[in-house]
């Protein structure tokens, strides 16, 4: 055997070992870290995504001496949720404070025994400091247990692309744009006008984008009645929103994209659609995808119907925590005015705390990327106008895994609206029955 | 130790040595079996137990339900869809994969320059992280701005919505699977081919057999055990296909809006951990999959053995 081939073999072996090491994933969990020094209690806070909670926790730590928050990033929601569900079920592993997404909170509201009742820890007095729908959203159906306190919300606006509006001969100034549509029918009519101008772009990214704002504005229920019976098939608003959305794609107003896919990302760069229902956090999504060259091209107008919410999270204390009292103190601060403003400053997460929403630091804030739109004012107004809606245990899955894919199938022409609806209802019933 | 044993108290030490000879091997292999018992066999049996119960993660164990989970399974059209996808992907993925690997191995078995480098090169896709492969192929097969559609556009073919049809998604996923596994299988075949005595080929050449004939009549029959091994391994891998279709769909478990490429593993995972966290139902599916893999691997084994034997006579 020659020297070169022997050396090559060594390299191959090294590469193999490296490959194996890379493909094997290690997972470790931090143990309870109790720092006893000076009477300081450390509580752990597990969060997902980039909600600005780490920065809020840092601020808390710099102003508090008796309690410290150890903020731990648990990755994305879809990675964190199964783990948390497991930890709650088995009674160990969860932090002292955990972040719950609005949709994923629902299943815990149905089986709330894994979480501490915040009413008992002093949560009763906080009622008026939160937006009503966010306050109610954290409680069980019988209103006896408060599982979570609200952190961020996604007040809704309508983002639009100025250059495309100009091309179509539409006004581009945000107040005039807002005046184009007071409701969804007017907005859709504008879409047909827009299409007639042949700008090469669609009016909206997809048929499913309008579902959330449309239903939340017009109804206090969606897939579930208030006693948690599945009514996705009989609740008129669901079918109405479905038909409205697919009606848009029938008229050729949608770009038929699937949210979060690379094609959707790329469509921002190519200016493939002119409007997009925009929760507060979406402005960050847009600037990240459309990039620096589109700075100032996107602007923010009011949403048809005037109010809305899309997404948002809560903080809760697992029953298994041994430091509930301290955890509640920390939680109260983080979901309070200062914590909310800190998270807004760091990550643009819009607070659900009323005092924070009224604070100039939020209210007068502008979004530089979105043509200096007064986002604090626009999003704040939409959030305050929103009435509570009851979502129910499997809401998130019913929408994202059952109804939305079927709607996408109908939009892409693989299925008809009627067939997709029948299938969605059938699967939805099954899922809700569990 | 043994020599010292002989010099002193002969009888008892001799006995120890005998015990050592007899039982040490069991001790040496024990760690594997203990680990396998803890992380392989126990979960397997426990899954069987869970499959007879109504058990959700959030709601907890709601008691014994007999074969209800299995009965539900047979009426669940999504389960059958996932079965169809899994077997379909196995057929369009694995058969070309093994044939190509066989051809590749026979080429690499020839005398050529940079032989070792080339032989190692074909293994490179296999040591790349599957997630990285999935992400890159996800971009290649992006609907609107992907490399594959760009290429099709160049030769005047309309762009394909890769995730919208069965055929296109299967094509993309099996490309991904083949990319990773052809080299691995080729290398295994190559190792087997090198054990074939050269004089067989020499005498065949003298008798006037063409290279193709030599390949089918000498190479393939003589590496039959290796082919069987790869068939079993790829059957098991194919039945458990998960990461590639998952990454292809950007991490979504539904495998296309109508489940066009949702494999059985994806469906099990979705039912167990995502939708309703139904442990009992997921466990019933896992067991069904386990039995099917054994059956299917057995059938493949029998079929390949017969056909390869057939080619020798």
XYZ file of C-alpha atoms in Angstrom:
747
model
C 0.000 0.000 0.000
C 1.388 3.379 -0.977
C 1.889 6.186 1.491
C -0.640 8.475 -0.165
C -3.447 6.007 -0.079
C -2.741 5.207 3.542
C -2.915 8.883 4.373
C -6.121 9.206 2.444
C -7.515 6.364 4.441
C -6.684 8.193 7.642
C -8.485 11.246 6.343
C -11.469 9.144 5.427
C -11.584 7.663 8.895
C -11.352 11.120 10.431
C -14.121 12.385 8.179
C -16.271 9.432 9.111
C -15.809 10.030 12.804
C -16.581 13.714 12.387
C -19.696 12.873 10.408
C -20.914 10.496 13.066
C -20.238 13.023 15.785
C -22.161 15.673 13.882
C -25.137 13.497 13.185
C -25.542 12.354 16.737
C -27.346 15.067 18.595
C -26.710 15.626 22.206
C -29.390 16.974 24.440
C -28.767 18.211 27.865
C -30.992 19.784 30.394
C -29.790 22.162 33.021
C -30.501 21.076 36.552
C -32.053 23.212 39.209
C -29.458 25.812 39.983
C -30.048 27.150 43.421
C -27.622 29.853 44.271
C -27.862 30.215 47.996
C -25.607 33.204 48.468
C -27.071 36.217 50.240
C -30.675 34.988 50.194
C -30.909 35.355 46.407
C -33.281 32.915 44.761
C -32.781 32.093 41.117
C -35.830 31.205 39.082
C -35.523 29.721 35.622
C -37.530 31.084 32.710
C -37.869 28.899 29.629
C -38.817 30.693 26.443
C -38.826 29.995 22.699
C -38.117 32.152 19.681
C -36.989 35.750 20.182
C -39.646 37.352 22.372
C -37.253 39.802 24.059
C -37.687 38.025 27.396
C -33.957 37.535 27.818
C -33.396 41.265 27.695
C -36.324 41.867 30.040
C -34.839 39.328 32.462
C -31.469 41.086 32.336
C -33.139 44.345 33.209
C -34.964 42.623 36.071
C -31.717 41.187 37.385
C -30.050 44.584 37.370
C -32.824 46.124 39.460
C -33.575 43.248 41.846
C -31.336 41.684 44.454
C -33.535 39.061 46.114
C -34.637 37.271 42.967
C -32.656 36.507 39.833
C -34.072 35.227 36.569
C -32.140 32.675 34.565
C -33.639 33.031 31.071
C -33.108 29.930 28.959
C -33.643 29.833 25.208
C -35.399 26.567 24.289
C -35.285 26.969 20.504
C -38.399 27.219 18.360
C -41.954 26.642 19.500
C -42.283 23.388 17.605
C -39.240 21.987 19.414
C -40.164 23.348 22.798
C -43.842 22.439 22.919
C -43.500 18.612 22.836
C -40.758 18.757 25.465
C -42.770 21.010 27.733
C -45.862 18.839 27.340
C -43.784 15.890 28.436
C -42.259 17.719 31.387
C -45.659 18.866 32.579
C -47.082 15.356 32.231
C -44.226 13.711 34.116
C -43.879 16.455 36.747
C -40.211 17.223 36.227
C -37.930 19.130 33.885
C -39.900 22.334 33.370
C -38.576 25.711 34.520
C -40.134 27.864 37.235
C -41.664 30.057 34.563
C -42.487 28.781 31.095
C -43.618 30.555 27.970
C -46.769 29.246 26.282
C -47.920 30.214 22.836
C -51.560 31.272 22.613
C -52.558 28.243 20.544
C -50.591 25.717 22.546
C -51.891 27.131 25.811
C -55.339 25.796 24.909
C -54.625 22.141 25.641
C -53.242 23.082 29.054
C -56.331 25.109 29.843
C -58.310 21.928 29.347
C -56.070 19.892 31.678
C -54.662 22.609 33.916
C -53.488 20.444 36.802
C -49.836 20.755 35.776
C -49.866 24.500 36.376
C -50.114 26.691 39.442
C -53.235 28.825 39.858
C -51.990 32.386 39.531
C -55.180 33.609 41.219
C -53.872 32.061 44.449
C -50.449 33.619 44.049
C -51.793 37.150 43.871
C -52.897 37.326 40.245
C -56.427 38.496 41.145
C -55.379 42.118 41.473
C -53.829 42.289 38.030
C -57.061 42.098 36.038
C -57.219 45.727 34.962
C -53.589 45.912 33.937
C -54.161 43.624 30.946
C -56.133 43.898 27.733
C -59.454 42.131 28.431
C -59.123 39.393 25.818
C -55.575 38.608 26.890
C -56.611 38.424 30.535
C -59.483 36.072 29.756
C -57.339 34.033 27.415
C -55.139 32.862 30.283
C -58.016 31.356 32.279
C -59.749 28.000 32.216
C -63.298 27.864 30.840
C -64.848 27.950 34.321
C -62.812 31.079 35.150
C -61.576 29.475 38.375
C -57.974 29.062 37.427
C -55.563 31.589 35.950
C -52.875 29.599 34.146
C -51.009 32.296 32.283
C -50.404 36.042 32.200
C -50.009 37.712 28.846
C -46.697 38.785 27.399
C -46.804 39.836 23.785
C -49.720 40.154 21.391
C -49.941 40.624 17.665
C -52.100 43.678 17.097
C -53.064 43.763 13.446
C -52.501 46.196 10.644
C -52.385 45.899 6.864
C -48.904 46.192 5.461
C -48.677 47.271 1.859
C -46.038 47.745 -0.772
C -45.858 51.393 -1.820
C -44.165 50.928 -5.174
C -46.823 48.435 -6.290
C -49.593 50.757 -5.158
C -48.014 53.545 -7.154
C -47.748 51.354 -10.235
C -51.457 50.632 -9.998
C -52.274 54.316 -9.626
C -53.408 53.876 -6.015
C -52.668 56.417 -3.290
C -49.500 55.546 -1.402
C -49.815 57.731 1.659
C -50.846 55.611 4.654
C -53.898 57.562 5.799
C -55.309 57.599 2.294
C -54.566 53.887 1.944
C -56.358 53.182 5.212
C -59.341 55.100 3.849
C -59.524 52.766 0.826
C -60.985 49.942 2.905
C -63.181 50.140 5.952
C -64.176 46.478 5.633
C -63.007 43.301 3.911
C -65.399 43.569 0.974
C -63.985 46.955 0.055
C -60.487 45.644 0.424
C -61.283 42.727 -1.916
C -62.889 45.115 -4.419
C -59.700 47.189 -4.390
C -57.854 43.964 -5.091
C -59.801 43.429 -8.287
C -59.063 46.979 -9.346
C -55.423 46.337 -8.597
C -55.426 43.163 -10.670
C -56.918 44.999 -13.645
C -53.874 47.282 -13.663
C -51.577 44.318 -14.451
C -48.690 45.206 -12.216
C -47.428 41.617 -12.320
C -47.991 41.197 -8.595
C -50.808 39.580 -6.651
C -52.987 41.427 -4.159
C -52.179 39.183 -1.181
C -49.828 36.273 -0.471
C -52.400 33.538 0.095
C -56.080 32.804 0.638
C -55.426 31.564 4.171
C -53.898 34.852 5.363
C -57.253 36.534 5.779
C -58.840 33.794 7.922
C -57.410 34.816 11.275
C -58.187 38.560 11.185
C -61.532 37.990 9.463
C -62.853 35.509 12.024
C -61.394 37.224 15.070
C -63.072 40.492 14.196
C -66.486 39.095 13.544
C -66.979 36.318 16.060
C -66.279 35.322 19.638
C -65.914 31.653 18.697
C -64.032 29.781 15.977
C -63.730 25.996 15.991
C -65.132 25.535 19.496
C -68.240 26.684 21.313
C -67.644 28.207 24.722
C -68.193 24.827 26.398
C -65.521 23.345 24.109
C -67.727 21.455 21.656
C -66.427 21.304 18.092
C -68.490 23.664 15.953
C -66.050 24.139 13.069
C -68.644 22.617 10.751
C -71.653 24.630 11.939
C -70.171 27.955 13.000
C -71.236 30.151 10.057
C -68.259 32.478 10.401
C -65.757 29.722 9.602
C -67.359 28.798 6.291
C -67.897 32.462 5.510
C -64.215 33.245 6.027
C -63.261 30.112 4.068
C -65.391 31.181 1.120
C -64.095 34.715 1.318
C -60.481 33.513 1.261
C -60.939 31.029 -1.572
C -63.048 33.594 -3.412
C -59.959 35.780 -3.523
C -57.910 33.022 -5.106
C -60.705 32.224 -7.596
C -60.512 35.825 -8.739
C -56.749 35.466 -9.108
C -55.939 37.895 -6.323
C -53.651 35.589 -4.322
C -50.053 34.603 -5.014
C -50.865 31.040 -3.791
C -47.874 30.946 -1.498
C -47.429 28.867 1.640
C -46.386 30.917 4.632
C -42.868 30.298 6.013
C -41.741 28.347 2.947
C -38.663 29.576 1.062
C -40.870 30.568 -1.857
C -42.807 32.857 0.433
C -39.537 34.317 1.700
C -38.330 34.906 -1.814
C -41.632 36.513 -2.794
C -40.855 39.414 -0.434
C -37.648 40.085 -2.315
C -39.442 39.936 -5.657
C -42.380 42.088 -4.475
C -44.812 39.380 -5.589
C -47.774 40.665 -3.614
C -49.022 44.086 -2.586
C -50.755 43.659 0.795
C -50.302 41.439 3.812
C -52.264 41.297 7.079
C -49.592 42.321 9.489
C -49.367 41.485 13.178
C -46.861 43.641 15.048
C -44.207 40.923 14.844
C -44.678 40.612 11.079
C -42.869 43.901 10.478
C -39.709 42.115 11.595
C -40.503 39.209 9.282
C -40.894 41.605 6.369
C -37.702 43.561 6.990
C -35.757 40.321 7.386
C -37.021 38.894 4.117
C -37.446 41.901 1.870
C -33.985 43.133 2.877
C -32.286 46.492 2.974
C -32.987 47.352 -0.662
C -36.730 47.422 0.024
C -36.411 49.719 3.017
C -39.150 52.324 2.966
C -41.098 50.426 0.283
C -43.369 48.749 2.805
C -45.748 50.830 4.877
C -48.447 50.140 7.436
C -52.144 51.025 7.124
C -55.085 50.011 9.283
C -56.584 46.565 8.842
C -60.041 46.292 7.249
C -62.475 46.114 10.151
C -60.124 48.050 12.365
C -59.150 45.488 14.986
C -57.355 42.211 15.265
C -54.824 39.962 16.853
C -52.608 37.234 15.476
C -50.529 35.131 17.788
C -48.956 36.091 21.074
C -47.837 34.331 24.205
C -48.310 33.823 27.915
C -46.106 33.033 30.885
C -47.134 30.360 33.369
C -45.755 28.676 36.485
C -45.691 24.867 36.446
C -47.118 23.202 39.545
C -43.838 21.314 39.897
C -41.895 24.533 40.626
C -40.551 24.722 44.150
C -40.188 28.505 44.075
C -43.666 29.588 43.050
C -43.718 32.703 45.198
C -40.507 34.095 43.770
C -41.450 32.913 40.295
C -44.678 34.871 40.524
C -42.851 38.037 41.562
C -40.598 37.703 38.529
C -43.521 36.864 36.269
C -45.480 39.863 37.500
C -42.613 42.178 36.663
C -41.953 40.688 33.241
C -45.603 40.837 32.185
C -45.918 44.261 33.789
C -45.249 47.656 32.280
C -41.460 47.676 32.592
C -40.987 44.119 31.394
C -43.321 44.646 28.465
C -41.571 47.812 27.336
C -38.178 46.174 27.685
C -39.240 43.271 25.461
C -40.725 45.707 22.959
C -37.505 47.673 22.833
C -35.434 44.522 22.356
C -37.556 42.471 19.975
C -40.550 44.538 18.900
C -42.862 42.255 20.863
C -45.989 44.276 21.449
C -47.019 44.269 25.140
C -50.464 43.204 26.359
C -50.113 45.287 29.487
C -52.339 48.342 29.230
C -49.952 50.677 31.044
C -47.165 49.646 28.696
C -49.370 50.228 25.655
C -50.171 53.730 26.897
C -46.569 54.553 27.647
C -44.943 56.959 25.180
C -42.120 54.464 24.759
C -44.620 52.257 22.961
C -47.311 54.643 21.789
C -45.068 57.116 20.025
C -42.733 54.525 18.572
C -42.190 54.454 14.849
C -40.878 51.748 12.573
C -37.965 53.059 10.588
C -37.947 50.222 8.089
C -41.643 50.570 7.334
C -41.284 54.130 6.085
C -41.371 55.474 9.660
C -44.941 54.325 10.175
C -46.327 55.180 13.646
C -46.606 51.480 14.477
C -47.180 51.999 18.188
C -50.303 53.971 17.476
C -51.621 51.730 14.676
C -51.051 48.407 16.435
C -52.113 49.737 19.815
C -55.447 50.939 18.458
C -56.189 47.606 16.772
C -55.363 45.610 19.915
C -57.503 47.732 22.184
C -60.517 47.449 19.882
C -60.359 43.657 19.827
C -62.971 41.616 21.692
C -62.076 38.311 23.341
C -62.492 35.148 21.275
C -62.739 31.630 22.659
C -60.289 29.306 20.911
C -60.559 25.881 22.605
C -58.188 22.973 23.256
C -57.072 21.855 19.779
C -57.468 25.210 18.105
C -53.936 25.583 16.802
C -53.828 22.073 15.340
C -57.305 22.365 13.879
C -56.261 25.450 12.019
C -52.654 24.756 11.084
C -52.827 21.012 10.506
C -56.344 20.451 9.259
C -58.174 23.461 7.856
C -55.243 25.456 6.515
C -53.684 22.584 4.496
C -57.080 21.704 3.008
C -57.623 25.333 2.123
C -54.206 25.404 0.497
C -55.080 22.275 -1.471
C -58.213 24.019 -2.751
C -56.265 27.186 -3.502
C -53.668 25.312 -5.526
C -56.418 23.599 -7.534
C -55.638 20.091 -6.276
C -58.993 19.891 -4.593
C -62.256 21.784 -4.901
C -63.473 24.123 -2.200
C -66.398 21.805 -1.422
C -64.292 18.635 -1.237
C -61.601 20.320 0.833
C -64.201 21.708 3.214
C -65.839 18.309 3.662
C -62.470 16.706 4.352
C -61.416 19.441 6.764
C -64.651 19.107 8.716
C -64.326 15.322 8.842
C -60.698 15.396 10.021
C -61.456 18.286 12.362
C -64.253 16.363 14.082
C -61.943 13.412 14.549
C -59.143 15.524 15.954
C -61.448 17.384 18.320
C -62.886 14.086 19.566
C -59.331 12.957 20.303
C -2.612 -15.309 36.290
C -3.093 -18.765 34.910
C 0.581 -19.719 35.308
C 0.524 -18.505 38.907
C -2.599 -20.571 39.429
C -0.883 -23.741 38.312
C 2.073 -23.308 40.714
C -0.065 -22.897 43.861
C -3.408 -24.480 44.905
C -3.959 -26.299 41.651
C -7.562 -27.508 41.858
C -9.527 -24.354 42.686
C -7.549 -22.069 40.388
C -7.975 -24.470 37.558
C -11.708 -24.370 38.154
C -11.629 -20.557 38.067
C -9.771 -20.642 34.784
C -12.347 -22.970 33.405
C -15.139 -20.667 34.584
C -13.265 -17.766 33.087
C -13.040 -19.526 29.739
C -16.652 -20.508 29.828
C -18.391 -17.354 31.020
C -16.114 -14.409 30.210
C -17.356 -14.112 26.623
C -20.875 -13.648 27.950
C -19.627 -10.959 30.263
C -17.901 -9.146 27.422
C -20.992 -9.044 25.270
C -23.245 -8.276 28.220
C -23.000 -4.462 27.973
C -24.518 -4.553 24.518
C -27.379 -6.767 25.579
C -28.021 -4.812 28.747
C -28.179 -1.577 26.762
C -30.274 -3.210 24.081
C -32.602 -4.550 26.754
C -32.981 -1.145 28.350
C -33.270 0.977 25.206
C -34.471 -1.526 22.609
C -36.384 -4.447 24.011
C -38.067 -2.753 26.949
C -39.452 0.159 24.874
C -40.618 -2.368 22.307
C -42.589 -4.359 24.851
C -43.789 -1.272 26.654
C -45.016 0.192 23.372
C -47.066 -2.967 22.965
C -48.547 -2.377 26.407
C -49.310 1.285 25.698
C -50.975 0.328 22.409
C -53.779 -1.391 24.303
C -54.627 1.697 26.321
C -56.267 5.065 25.752
C -53.411 7.301 26.706
C -52.841 10.937 25.851
C -49.930 12.968 27.076
C -51.919 15.774 28.584
C -54.873 13.710 29.781
C -52.827 10.800 31.101
C -53.580 7.068 31.068
C -57.317 6.556 30.702
C -57.252 2.761 30.971
C -57.324 -0.464 28.981
C -59.177 -0.425 25.662
C -58.148 -3.785 24.232
C -57.608 -3.728 20.471
C -59.580 -0.519 19.911
C -56.528 1.383 18.764
C -55.778 -1.314 16.194
C -59.377 -1.409 14.999
C -59.323 2.349 14.535
C -56.109 2.001 12.591
C -57.706 -0.204 9.959
C -60.409 2.351 9.316
C -58.023 5.319 9.268
C -57.557 6.353 5.685
C -54.639 8.602 6.572
C -52.835 5.588 7.943
C -53.370 3.735 4.684
C -52.331 6.776 2.719
C -49.119 6.884 4.749
C -48.612 3.161 4.125
C -49.073 3.661 0.403
C -46.588 6.528 0.428
C -44.043 4.559 2.419
C -44.164 1.503 0.169
C -44.302 3.655 -2.935
C -41.265 5.634 -1.894
C -39.518 2.391 -1.053
C -40.147 1.040 -4.541
C -39.192 4.169 -6.466
C -36.315 4.900 -4.113
C -34.666 1.681 -3.080
C -34.727 -0.444 -6.229
C -32.950 2.093 -8.463
C -30.691 2.878 -5.543
C -29.439 -0.690 -5.174
C -29.125 -1.212 -8.926
C -27.132 1.971 -9.351
C -24.981 1.069 -6.367
C -24.255 -2.291 -7.968
C -23.223 -0.673 -11.235
C -21.144 1.937 -9.477
C -19.375 -0.744 -7.468
C -18.515 -2.749 -10.562
C -16.988 0.352 -12.169
C -15.028 1.187 -9.074
C -13.781 -2.385 -8.995
C -11.909 -1.798 -12.244
C -8.334 -0.629 -12.428
C -8.170 3.133 -12.693
C -6.349 6.185 -11.461
C -7.244 7.797 -8.105
C -9.101 4.638 -7.235
C -8.955 5.041 -3.462
C -9.924 8.699 -3.581
C -12.875 7.912 -5.807
C -13.958 5.014 -3.632
C -13.925 7.247 -0.601
C -15.569 10.097 -2.455
C -18.758 8.153 -3.035
C -19.174 7.799 0.705
C -19.082 11.548 1.290
C -22.834 12.150 0.834
C -23.451 9.526 3.481
C -21.420 11.250 6.145
C -23.078 14.587 5.459
C -25.696 15.443 8.059
C -29.109 14.395 6.767
C -30.587 17.668 7.952
C -28.105 19.611 5.840
C -28.916 17.437 2.819
C -32.612 18.019 3.464
C -32.239 21.774 3.645
C -30.159 22.005 0.482
C -32.527 19.758 -1.474
C -35.428 21.762 -0.075
C -33.970 24.786 -1.825
C -33.172 22.909 -5.019
C -36.773 21.728 -5.211
C -38.361 25.033 -4.193
C -41.426 25.707 -6.329
C -40.811 29.131 -7.671
C -37.216 30.047 -7.226
C -35.534 26.650 -6.990
C -32.593 25.315 -8.938
C -34.517 22.330 -10.348
C -37.223 24.524 -11.857
C -34.637 26.936 -13.149
C -32.992 24.022 -14.956
C -36.313 22.866 -16.374
C -36.993 26.402 -17.525
C -33.699 26.459 -19.425
C -34.770 23.490 -21.524
C -38.226 24.961 -22.000
C -40.249 22.866 -19.548
C -42.883 24.478 -17.332
C -41.943 24.757 -13.661
C -43.155 21.947 -11.412
C -44.865 22.505 -8.051
C -42.800 19.855 -6.337
C -44.861 19.547 -3.188
C -48.243 19.531 -4.900
C -48.194 16.137 -6.637
C -47.353 12.651 -5.596
C -44.976 11.936 -8.458
C -42.980 15.135 -8.147
C -42.596 14.951 -4.369
C -41.644 11.286 -4.557
C -39.097 12.020 -7.248
C -37.526 14.757 -5.162
C -37.469 12.704 -1.957
C -36.074 9.573 -3.558
C -33.384 11.711 -5.185
C -32.441 12.843 -1.702
C -32.443 9.308 -0.314
C -30.464 7.953 -3.253
C -27.944 10.746 -2.981
C -27.177 9.667 0.542
C -27.255 5.888 0.221
C -25.987 4.892 -3.227
C -22.383 5.432 -2.203
C -22.788 3.523 1.032
C -24.290 0.502 -0.686
C -21.767 0.702 -3.517
C -18.934 0.524 -1.034
C -20.411 -2.567 0.598
C -20.819 -4.227 -2.803
C -17.280 -3.262 -3.707
C -15.902 -4.932 -0.601
C -17.757 -8.106 -1.501
C -16.594 -7.961 -5.134
C -12.980 -7.765 -4.120
C -13.302 -11.101 -2.380
C -14.172 -12.785 -5.693
C -11.121 -14.680 -7.060
C -9.743 -13.002 -10.191
C -9.151 -16.290 -11.981
C -12.888 -16.771 -12.340
C -13.028 -13.689 -14.543
C -9.879 -14.734 -16.409
C -11.237 -18.112 -17.317
C -14.587 -16.543 -18.238
C -12.775 -14.133 -20.544
C -10.889 -16.984 -22.165
C -14.218 -18.718 -22.698
C -15.404 -15.575 -24.454
C -17.898 -14.228 -21.915
C -18.643 -10.508 -22.333
C -18.128 -8.166 -19.357
C -21.894 -7.819 -18.986
C -22.314 -11.566 -18.916
C -19.490 -11.874 -16.400
C -21.166 -9.284 -14.229
C -24.524 -11.031 -14.135
C -23.223 -14.582 -14.062
C -20.192 -14.261 -11.785
C -20.264 -11.045 -9.800
C -23.922 -10.875 -8.822
C -24.316 -14.539 -7.739
C -21.109 -14.463 -5.756
C -22.001 -11.364 -3.766
C -25.517 -12.645 -3.114
C -25.219 -12.598 0.717
C -24.135 -8.971 0.556
C -27.040 -8.063 -1.698
C -29.394 -9.709 0.748
C -27.853 -7.712 3.559
C -28.323 -4.407 1.741
C -31.881 -5.326 0.815
C -32.758 -5.969 4.454
C -31.039 -2.816 5.641
C -32.663 -0.639 2.970
C -36.042 -2.180 3.662
C -35.766 -1.252 7.304
C -34.482 2.215 6.402
C -37.135 2.704 3.717
C -39.994 1.727 6.019
C -38.743 4.221 8.582
C -38.175 7.076 6.146
C -38.695 10.274 8.115
C -36.098 13.010 7.987
C -35.897 13.470 4.224
C -39.622 14.002 3.588
C -39.829 16.108 6.746
C -37.008 18.410 5.657
C -38.379 18.471 2.124
C -41.575 19.936 3.564
C -39.670 22.502 5.625
C -40.201 20.668 8.905
C -43.961 20.159 8.523
C -45.234 16.705 9.394
C -48.277 16.729 7.127
C -46.325 15.728 4.009
C -48.058 18.051 1.563
C -51.468 19.632 1.975
C -53.181 16.318 1.161
C -50.508 14.052 2.633
C -48.971 13.264 -0.767
C -45.671 12.337 0.821
C -46.514 11.733 4.454
C -44.701 8.527 5.373
C -45.824 6.186 8.111
C -43.125 7.434 10.502
C -44.256 11.002 9.955
C -47.846 10.022 10.618
C -46.900 8.161 13.787
C -44.920 11.123 15.022
C -47.712 13.520 14.147
C -50.341 11.500 15.971
C -48.128 10.825 18.981
C -46.454 14.135 19.564
C -48.225 16.819 17.583
C -51.952 16.250 17.105
C -53.598 15.399 20.404
C -50.483 13.570 21.632
C -52.224 10.203 21.440
C -49.713 7.773 22.863
C -51.936 4.709 22.670
C -52.795 5.194 19.029
C -49.215 6.039 18.118
C -48.012 2.927 19.910
C -50.508 0.762 18.021
C -49.201 2.189 14.743
C -45.599 1.647 15.797
C -46.301 -1.991 16.508
C -48.104 -2.448 13.233
C -45.145 -0.886 11.474
C -42.769 -3.185 13.333
C -44.663 -6.282 12.228
C -44.918 -5.003 8.666
C -41.189 -4.349 8.494
C -40.466 -7.897 9.622
C -42.897 -9.321 7.087
C -41.712 -7.134 4.278
C -38.040 -7.723 5.000
C -38.741 -11.460 5.063
C -40.539 -11.321 1.727
C -37.757 -9.268 0.156
C -35.185 -11.657 1.520
C -36.978 -14.631 0.017
C -37.579 -12.942 -3.319
C -34.058 -11.696 -3.790
C -32.549 -14.982 -2.723
C -34.647 -16.863 -5.200
C -33.987 -14.502 -8.090
C -30.260 -14.317 -7.457
C -30.058 -18.094 -7.179
C -32.034 -18.313 -10.369
C -29.433 -16.331 -12.262
C -26.668 -18.810 -11.457
C -28.357 -21.796 -13.048
